[in-house]
Amino acid sequence: MTKIARLSRRIILRTFGSYKKFVFFVCIIFAVLYVAKSIFMTQNITADRLHDETRNVTILADVSLSESNEVCGIPETCPAGRHRFYVKSGYQSHVPPRICFDGVDYIGKGKVSGRGVNIVVINEVTLTVEEVNTFDTYTSGEEFHDYLTNNITDFRIILFATFDDATKALMKETRKLLNHFGSTKISVLQFRDALVFVGQKGLTQGSAIEKYGRRFLNRDFAEPAEVTGCLSSAVGKLSRSVVKESNPELSNSENCGVVNCGPDGFPIHLYSGYQNSEIPRLCIGGKKIMEKEAGRGFNVAVIDPKTKTVVKFGRFDTYRSSETNLDAFLESVNDDQIVVAVTHDEVTMHLSAAIKQQFESLGSFYISKLAMRDAWCFVGQRGLQGRSPYEELEFAPNGGITWSDPIDRKFCIPSKLKGFSLVVADVDRNTKRIDFCRDHVGYGEFCAGGRNDEIVTPAPLLDEQLLNNVAFSIPILIVPGANKNAFRLQLESIINNPGIRPEMVSVYFSKEFEEYSKLVDLFAFRSFPLDMKTNYSELLMIALEEIWWQHKDSKYVIVFEEEVVARRHYLGFVAQCLPALEADESLIGISGWNENGFLGVSTMPNYVYRTETIPGLGFLLKKSFYDTHMKGRMTSCCSDRSWNGWLRNTAKGFEMLVPDTSFVMRRPFEDTTQPEYLVQLFNRPRAYQKRDPVLLRNKGELTKDRYEEALIRLLKSSTALLLTNITGTECFGMIPAGVTEKSFSIYFEQSDENDDSLLSRLCQCFKLLYLSNYKPPGRHNGIIRFSVRKNHVLLIGSKTGYYGLKPKDHQPLKIRS
């Protein structure tokens, strides 16, 4: 050690002349290293969040910013055309999250917020806010999953922030859905962790702008996470490289990206494409096939096994037409020739039994299970004995409401395929269902996933208090439309209602859908094909007349219109409301659908209201009212669809019972060219009852007199909100956060009893059903009632009979000239 020390001293003195100079030099080196490290870390942070030309997003430094004189907590540094955003998760359970966009706070800062998930949805084209929602994924995850699946269209941008815990009830499937918005950290989010991100439906996983805060074991909560930056419109203009879920490179290499297949085999690479935006791709023997021709439908190539070359290929759009000649194309395949097929988008609309038989003769097993928007790839051979080992089927979620995940597979194919047999155990099987699923297509999961031999059984009634209730003996009328899978979902929802009696269910449909009789028979329901071709409204009118004739002694009938699905305890809801109908002649029925039951204004599932309109879709109708106001007059009173104004002007003095939170749901319209009224009514995010039974809290207050007494008590105890102007959605911010089971009233002026000018603006502000040319629906004696964050909210005009309950010194919302 002494020798080493002496040697070190000599080197230092020879090199630096003195120890002071050596120490100074060492300090300089450490300073340089520190600066270099800081620069490197800054570059790493910037690489994750700075301006990315492929997404046109600028993310500023991810640090806490002073918000005193800034917009959304960001200095005035956004270039022209870019929009500022600031997203911060909540802190512990008492400091709400904040989501600010383009200078406006939508979550937090006195606006709506809630435990779990808080999101703001932005239109990718206009860059305007479309929806503001919160989901308590600590207690329930179904509503958030349904919302992501059914209500956010492709390419919409979301700003996402957690508050308190967002994971206890967060479903695994929901995490996968958020992966499609570009998030990776959602997959690792745990109890009371913090997560914020800016994502877009269609982004590849990892493309979102996100920040994740982990809760350490010695802490109750994670520290807040936040992202800030400037967003431009190009985020909504996704390129294919962004839209697709995976990016298979189908190169012209010898092996299509497959490991060497040996002298007897050849490589193939099949990609089904992403949804309806990324075209499918085929690589066979090292060459891309159908680069320009591939698209929606079946993409098929025939290969000579001796030369390993493509003999012919074609695309057959079985969504558009049944006359594609695909069956003839397959029939012309010679012995030993190999067939390669991959689907894209939707192929089952006109998929015939002849086509399925041809694929089965080539070794396909799954072609008979193919349903709406499933993805399928297959390699078969003429003369193959048994089932092909080269076949894959990816099921579309929710019966084809959206597309399946894409298939991306690589195979080494021998010149002679070896099939294998499928052994089926000798067990009790639903042979009728097997035959039905073999002969018919378009019924989604009912005929897929190994379910096609299950026996359909009615759900038993487990609630002893409802045993022998008359609600379960009421005739049920179903009038389906042309959507086969929607009809199947409807039948399943009804058979799964506890206490259902199949013999009480009658299905009336046009005879052109002759296969419906076989499907109805599988549920043990009664089918009545009508030998007529007419529009749906006329079909419904005829079916109503027929069902009353079939059940002359019944006091009620329950009606389900096309594409309407019942929530699990719909009949239990009807059973609780029936005593009020029996006792009150002014009540004409029970609706399962609330026209104003949107997310955010439908938060008290245990309450029922009285309204002056028939919302339609799924409802109980009283026979005495039908006989006096509808029978023989359907063309004059009810020729339009029920949700568009049955008896709106002719049934004065009568009302329906309507739940705060709907017990039936209707599939959204996929055709965006529908009238604005239908888009608003059916395509906006809605709240629905959960799977658990619901005990109605005000079921004893639904008759006319008792409802009025309860309503007056509610108004007298309510807090009158002072609202001087209406802009945007600040109405939600007036309902105090953290308060529940309270009532709030808003009084407004009217020039006369028909003046809806301020009421319409209030409906728009609270995001109730609103259109400029329609009167706001869901009224009772002129007022509208709904709920926000489990609080009662009432809108009262000056020409209604309740205006006298306004506090003496309270200033109403005034009409501005």
GROMACS .gro file of N, CA and C in nm, residues 540 544 557 559 561 586-596 609-622 625-626 629-630 634 637-638 640-652 654-659 677 681-682 769 776-779:
model
  192
  540LEU      N    1  -9.553  -0.322  -3.631
  540LEU     CA    2  -9.573  -0.311  -3.488
  540LEU      C    3  -9.721  -0.291  -3.455
  544LEU      N    4  -9.946  -0.551  -3.229
  544LEU     CA    5 -10.017  -0.510  -3.107
  544LEU      C    6 -10.162  -0.558  -3.110
  557VAL      N    7  -9.978  -0.568  -2.152
  557VAL     CA    8  -9.885  -0.633  -2.246
  557VAL      C    9  -9.751  -0.560  -2.237
  559VAL      N   10  -9.406  -0.473  -2.437
  559VAL     CA   11  -9.364  -0.462  -2.577
  559VAL      C   12  -9.214  -0.435  -2.584
  561GLU      N   13  -8.948  -0.344  -2.884
  561GLU     CA   14  -8.929  -0.311  -3.025
  561GLU      C   15  -8.794  -0.364  -3.074
  586SER      N   16 -10.480   0.716  -1.403
  586SER     CA   17 -10.409   0.812  -1.486
  586SER      C   18 -10.276   0.757  -1.537
  587LEU      N   19 -10.231   0.644  -1.483
  587LEU     CA   20 -10.109   0.579  -1.531
  587LEU      C   21 -10.145   0.480  -1.640
  588ILE      N   22 -10.080   0.492  -1.754
  588ILE     CA   23 -10.112   0.406  -1.869
  588ILE      C   24 -10.009   0.298  -1.893
  589GLY      N   25  -9.896   0.304  -1.824
  589GLY     CA   26  -9.796   0.202  -1.848
  589GLY      C   27  -9.666   0.227  -1.774
  590ILE      N   28  -9.569   0.139  -1.800
  590ILE     CA   29  -9.438   0.146  -1.737
  590ILE      C   30  -9.333   0.140  -1.847
  591SER      N   31  -9.249   0.240  -1.854
  591SER     CA   32  -9.141   0.240  -1.953
  591SER      C   33  -9.013   0.188  -1.889
  592GLY      N   34  -8.938   0.109  -1.964
  592GLY     CA   35  -8.806   0.068  -1.918
  592GLY      C   36  -8.697   0.160  -1.966
  593TRP      N   37  -8.735   0.260  -2.047
  593TRP     CA   38  -8.639   0.348  -2.115
  593TRP      C   39  -8.662   0.491  -2.070
  594ASN      N   40  -8.555   0.559  -2.034
  594ASN     CA   41  -8.562   0.700  -1.997
  594ASN      C   42  -8.497   0.782  -2.107
  595GLU      N   43  -8.577   0.867  -2.172
  595GLU     CA   44  -8.523   0.948  -2.281
  595GLU      C   45  -8.407   1.036  -2.237
  596ASN      N   46  -8.410   1.080  -2.112
  596ASN     CA   47  -8.304   1.166  -2.059
  596ASN      C   48  -8.200   1.090  -1.977
  609TYR      N   49  -8.990   0.803  -1.202
  609TYR     CA   50  -9.060   0.931  -1.221
  609TYR      C   51  -9.190   0.909  -1.299
  610ARG      N   52  -9.276   1.008  -1.294
  610ARG     CA   53  -9.395   1.014  -1.378
  610ARG      C   54  -9.368   1.115  -1.490
  611THR      N   55  -9.396   1.075  -1.615
  611THR     CA   56  -9.377   1.167  -1.727
  611THR      C   57  -9.497   1.160  -1.820
  612GLU      N   58  -9.510   1.265  -1.900
  612GLU     CA   59  -9.628   1.279  -1.986
  612GLU      C   60  -9.607   1.221  -2.126
  613THR      N   61  -9.493   1.159  -2.152
  613THR     CA   62  -9.466   1.103  -2.284
  613THR      C   63  -9.447   0.952  -2.275
  614ILE      N   64  -9.465   0.884  -2.389
  614ILE     CA   65  -9.436   0.742  -2.400
  614ILE      C   66  -9.298   0.729  -2.462
  615PRO      N   67  -9.196   0.696  -2.386
  615PRO     CA   68  -9.061   0.690  -2.443
  615PRO      C   69  -9.043   0.579  -2.545
  616GLY      N   70  -9.125   0.471  -2.534
  616GLY     CA   71  -9.117   0.364  -2.633
  616GLY      C   72  -9.006   0.265  -2.604
  617LEU      N   73  -8.972   0.187  -2.707
  617LEU     CA   74  -8.865   0.086  -2.710
  617LEU      C   75  -8.900  -0.039  -2.629
  618GLY      N   76  -8.905  -0.027  -2.496
  618GLY     CA   77  -8.941  -0.140  -2.411
  618GLY      C   78  -9.036  -0.090  -2.304
  619PHE      N   79  -9.164  -0.131  -2.308
  619PHE     CA   80  -9.262  -0.072  -2.218
  619PHE      C   81  -9.379  -0.166  -2.193
  620LEU      N   82  -9.446  -0.144  -2.081
  620LEU     CA   83  -9.572  -0.212  -2.049
  620LEU      C   84  -9.686  -0.116  -2.081
  621LEU      N   85  -9.790  -0.168  -2.143
  621LEU     CA   86  -9.905  -0.087  -2.182
  621LEU      C   87 -10.031  -0.145  -2.119
  622LYS      N   88 -10.116  -0.056  -2.068
  622LYS     CA   89 -10.241  -0.097  -2.003
  622LYS      C   90 -10.350  -0.118  -2.109
  625PHE      N   91 -10.634   0.147  -2.155
  625PHE     CA   92 -10.594   0.267  -2.229
  625PHE      C   93 -10.586   0.236  -2.378
  626TYR      N   94 -10.530   0.119  -2.411
  626TYR     CA   95 -10.523   0.081  -2.553
  626TYR      C   96 -10.662   0.077  -2.617
  629HIS      N   97 -10.800   0.457  -2.647
  629HIS     CA   98 -10.722   0.562  -2.715
  629HIS      C   99 -10.642   0.515  -2.836
  630MET      N  100 -10.624   0.384  -2.852
  630MET     CA  101 -10.535   0.337  -2.958
  630MET      C  102 -10.601   0.238  -3.053
  634MET      N  103 -10.464   0.349  -3.464
  634MET     CA  104 -10.318   0.347  -3.467
  634MET      C  105 -10.260   0.433  -3.580
  637CYS      N  106 -10.292   0.801  -3.438
  637CYS     CA  107 -10.223   0.837  -3.314
  637CYS      C  108 -10.079   0.789  -3.309
  638CYS      N  109 -10.050   0.679  -3.381
  638CYS     CA  110  -9.924   0.610  -3.354
  638CYS      C  111  -9.859   0.555  -3.480
  640ASP      N  112  -9.613   0.682  -3.641
  640ASP     CA  113  -9.469   0.702  -3.634
  640ASP      C  114  -9.410   0.604  -3.533
  641ARG      N  115  -9.278   0.603  -3.519
  641ARG     CA  116  -9.217   0.517  -3.418
  641ARG      C  117  -9.252   0.567  -3.279
  642SER      N  118  -9.262   0.476  -3.182
  642SER     CA  119  -9.311   0.512  -3.049
  642SER      C  120  -9.224   0.618  -2.984
  643TRP      N  121  -9.091   0.611  -3.002
  643TRP     CA  122  -9.003   0.708  -2.939
  643TRP      C  123  -9.006   0.844  -3.009
  644ASN      N  124  -9.083   0.854  -3.114
  644ASN     CA  125  -9.092   0.981  -3.186
  644ASN      C  126  -9.225   1.050  -3.164
  645GLY      N  127  -9.301   1.008  -3.061
  645GLY     CA  128  -9.418   1.088  -3.027
  645GLY      C  129  -9.551   1.020  -3.030
  646TRP      N  130  -9.560   0.894  -2.986
  646TRP     CA  131  -9.692   0.832  -2.974
  646TRP      C  132  -9.778   0.913  -2.878
  647LEU      N  133  -9.899   0.949  -2.920
  647LEU     CA  134 -10.000   1.013  -2.835
  647LEU      C  135  -9.949   1.140  -2.769
  648ARG      N  136  -9.852   1.206  -2.830
  648ARG     CA  137  -9.791   1.322  -2.765
  648ARG      C  138  -9.891   1.434  -2.745
  649ASN      N  139  -9.985   1.445  -2.836
  649ASN     CA  140 -10.080   1.557  -2.826
  649ASN      C  141 -10.223   1.512  -2.799
  650THR      N  142 -10.245   1.380  -2.781
  650THR     CA  143 -10.383   1.332  -2.769
  650THR      C  144 -10.411   1.261  -2.637
  651ALA      N  145 -10.309   1.242  -2.554
  651ALA     CA  146 -10.329   1.168  -2.428
  651ALA      C  147 -10.309   1.259  -2.309
  652LYS      N  148 -10.375   1.374  -2.311
  652LYS     CA  149 -10.362   1.468  -2.200
  652LYS      C  150 -10.419   1.407  -2.071
  654PHE      N  151 -10.274   1.176  -1.892
  654PHE     CA  152 -10.221   1.043  -1.866
  654PHE      C  153 -10.069   1.049  -1.857
  655GLU      N  154 -10.012   0.954  -1.781
  655GLU     CA  155  -9.867   0.954  -1.764
  655GLU      C  156  -9.813   0.811  -1.763
  656MET      N  157  -9.683   0.801  -1.786
  656MET     CA  158  -9.610   0.674  -1.778
  656MET      C  159  -9.515   0.680  -1.658
  657LEU      N  160  -9.483   0.565  -1.603
  657LEU     CA  161  -9.376   0.554  -1.504
  657LEU      C  162  -9.245   0.530  -1.579
  658VAL      N  163  -9.144   0.609  -1.546
  658VAL     CA  164  -9.015   0.604  -1.616
  658VAL      C  165  -8.903   0.596  -1.514
  659PRO      N  166  -8.810   0.501  -1.527
  659PRO     CA  167  -8.702   0.490  -1.429
  659PRO      C  168  -8.599   0.601  -1.447
  677TYR      N  169  -8.191   1.384  -3.443
  677TYR     CA  170  -8.269   1.341  -3.328
  677TYR      C  171  -8.235   1.198  -3.288
  681LEU      N  172  -8.056   1.062  -2.954
  681LEU     CA  173  -8.136   0.972  -2.871
  681LEU      C  174  -8.065   0.840  -2.844
  682PHE      N  175  -7.998   0.786  -2.945
  682PHE     CA  176  -7.946   0.650  -2.932
  682PHE      C  177  -7.794   0.639  -2.931
  769LEU      N  178  -8.168   1.542  -2.323
  769LEU     CA  179  -8.204   1.532  -2.464
  769LEU      C  180  -8.248   1.670  -2.513
  776PRO      N  181  -8.854   1.975  -2.516
  776PRO     CA  182  -8.783   1.888  -2.424
  776PRO      C  183  -8.876   1.780  -2.368
  777PRO      N  184  -8.841   1.653  -2.377
  777PRO     CA  185  -8.927   1.545  -2.330
  777PRO      C  186  -8.908   1.516  -2.181
  778GLY      N  187  -8.986   1.422  -2.131
  778GLY     CA  188  -8.971   1.376  -1.993
  778GLY      C  189  -9.029   1.469  -1.889
  779ARG      N  190  -9.133   1.546  -1.924
  779ARG     CA  191  -9.190   1.643  -1.830
  779ARG      C  192  -9.305   1.586  -1.749
   0.00000   0.00000   0.00000
